[in-house]
Short mmCIF file of C-alpha atoms in Angstrom, two decimals:
data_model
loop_
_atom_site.label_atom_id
_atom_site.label_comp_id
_atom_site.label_asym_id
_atom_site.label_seq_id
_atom_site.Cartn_x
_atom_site.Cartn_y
_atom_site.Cartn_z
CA UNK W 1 -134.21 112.95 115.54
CA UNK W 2 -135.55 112.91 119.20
CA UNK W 3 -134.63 115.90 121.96
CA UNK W 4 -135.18 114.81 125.49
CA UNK W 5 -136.48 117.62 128.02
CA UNK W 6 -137.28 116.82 131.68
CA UNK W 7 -139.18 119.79 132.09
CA UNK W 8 -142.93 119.66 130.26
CA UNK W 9 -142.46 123.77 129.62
CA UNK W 10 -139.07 122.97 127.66
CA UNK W 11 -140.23 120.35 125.40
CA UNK W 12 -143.41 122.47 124.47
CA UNK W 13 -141.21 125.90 124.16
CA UNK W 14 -138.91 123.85 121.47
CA UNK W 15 -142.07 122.44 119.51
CA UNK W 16 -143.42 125.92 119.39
CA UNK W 17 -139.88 126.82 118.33
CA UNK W 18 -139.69 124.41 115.27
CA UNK W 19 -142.86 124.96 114.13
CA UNK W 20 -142.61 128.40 113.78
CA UNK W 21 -139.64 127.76 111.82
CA UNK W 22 -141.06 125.26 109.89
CA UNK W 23 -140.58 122.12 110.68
CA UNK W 24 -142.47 119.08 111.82
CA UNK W 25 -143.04 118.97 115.52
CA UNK W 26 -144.19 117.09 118.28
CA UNK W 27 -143.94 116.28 122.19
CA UNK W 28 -144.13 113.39 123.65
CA UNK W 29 -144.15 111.28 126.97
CA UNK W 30 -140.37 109.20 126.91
CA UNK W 31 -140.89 106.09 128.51
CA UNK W 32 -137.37 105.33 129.92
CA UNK W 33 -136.59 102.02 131.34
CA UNK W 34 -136.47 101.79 135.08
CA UNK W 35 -139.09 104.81 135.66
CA UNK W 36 -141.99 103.56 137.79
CA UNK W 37 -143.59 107.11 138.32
CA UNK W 38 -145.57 108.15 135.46
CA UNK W 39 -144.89 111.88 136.81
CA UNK W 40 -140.78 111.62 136.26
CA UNK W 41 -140.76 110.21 132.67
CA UNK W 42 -139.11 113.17 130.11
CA UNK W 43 -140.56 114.27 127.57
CA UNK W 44 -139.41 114.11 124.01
CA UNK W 45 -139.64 116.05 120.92
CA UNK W 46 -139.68 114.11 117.82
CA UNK W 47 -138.71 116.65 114.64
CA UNK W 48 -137.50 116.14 111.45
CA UNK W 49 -135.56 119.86 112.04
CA UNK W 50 -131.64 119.41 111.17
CA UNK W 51 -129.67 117.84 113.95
CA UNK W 52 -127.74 121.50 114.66
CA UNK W 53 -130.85 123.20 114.99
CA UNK W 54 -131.95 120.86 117.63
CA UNK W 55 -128.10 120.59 119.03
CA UNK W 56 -128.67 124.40 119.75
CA UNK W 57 -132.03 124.09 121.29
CA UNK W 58 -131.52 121.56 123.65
CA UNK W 59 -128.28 123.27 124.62
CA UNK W 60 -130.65 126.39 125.42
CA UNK W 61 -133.73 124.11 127.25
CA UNK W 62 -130.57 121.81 129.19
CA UNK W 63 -131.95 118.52 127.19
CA UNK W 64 -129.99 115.81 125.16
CA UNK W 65 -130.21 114.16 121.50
CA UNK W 66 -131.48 111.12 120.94
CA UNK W 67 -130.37 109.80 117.14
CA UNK W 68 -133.35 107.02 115.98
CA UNK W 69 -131.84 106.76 113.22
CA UNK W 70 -128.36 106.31 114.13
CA UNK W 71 -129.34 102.96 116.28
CA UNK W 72 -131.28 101.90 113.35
CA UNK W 73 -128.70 101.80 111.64
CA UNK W 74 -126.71 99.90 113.47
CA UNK W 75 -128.61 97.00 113.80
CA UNK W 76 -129.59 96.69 110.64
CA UNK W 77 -126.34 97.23 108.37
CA UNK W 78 -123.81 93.98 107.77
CA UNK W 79 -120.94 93.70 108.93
CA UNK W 80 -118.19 92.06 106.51
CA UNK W 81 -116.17 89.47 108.72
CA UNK W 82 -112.74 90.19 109.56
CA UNK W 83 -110.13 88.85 107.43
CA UNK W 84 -107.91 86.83 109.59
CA UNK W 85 -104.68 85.22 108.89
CA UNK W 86 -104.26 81.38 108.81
CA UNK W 87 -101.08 80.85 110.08
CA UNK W 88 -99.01 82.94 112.51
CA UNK W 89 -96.73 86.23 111.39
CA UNK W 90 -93.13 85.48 111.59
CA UNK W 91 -91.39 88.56 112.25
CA UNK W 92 -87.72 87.46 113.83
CA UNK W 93 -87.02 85.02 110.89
CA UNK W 94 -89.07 85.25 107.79
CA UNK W 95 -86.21 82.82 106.70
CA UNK W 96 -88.21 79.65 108.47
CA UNK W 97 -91.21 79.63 106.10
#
């Protein structure tokens, strides 16, 4: 799971955070699409802490959640097609078929 801080001091205090905890840490420079100025780029803390732990600190550090994972996911899993019907539904007269 990724946390997204735009403040350098916020992603750093969570790392320090996790590891003291225990967990696998690290900040990073987000890359978001759009962002010309290397200055205004977040920053984002890639952790393999539980998702509450980090729901909690990036409720404390004003930051958001971003699930890798979850999109992975996603685009990789098949999706069954749709059973469809092959002639229309008669409701009003079932009588006619």
């Amino acid at each position: 799971m990724r946390a997204i801080f735009f403040e350098e001091d916020d992603a750093r205090a969570v790392v320090a955070r996790l590891r003291a905890d225990g967990f696998e840490a690290r900040a990073e420079r987000e890359r978001l699409a759009g962002e010309d100025d290397d200055e205004d780029h977040p920053w984002a803390v890639v952790s393999d802490a539980p998702a509450f732990m980090l729901e909690v600190l990036v409720d404390t550090h004003d930051g958001w959640l971003d699930s890798e994972d979850d999109e992975a996911e996603e685009q990789s899993a098949p999706v069954e097609p749709l059973h469809l019907p092959t002639a229309p539904k008669r409701i009003k007269r079932p009588d006619l078929d």
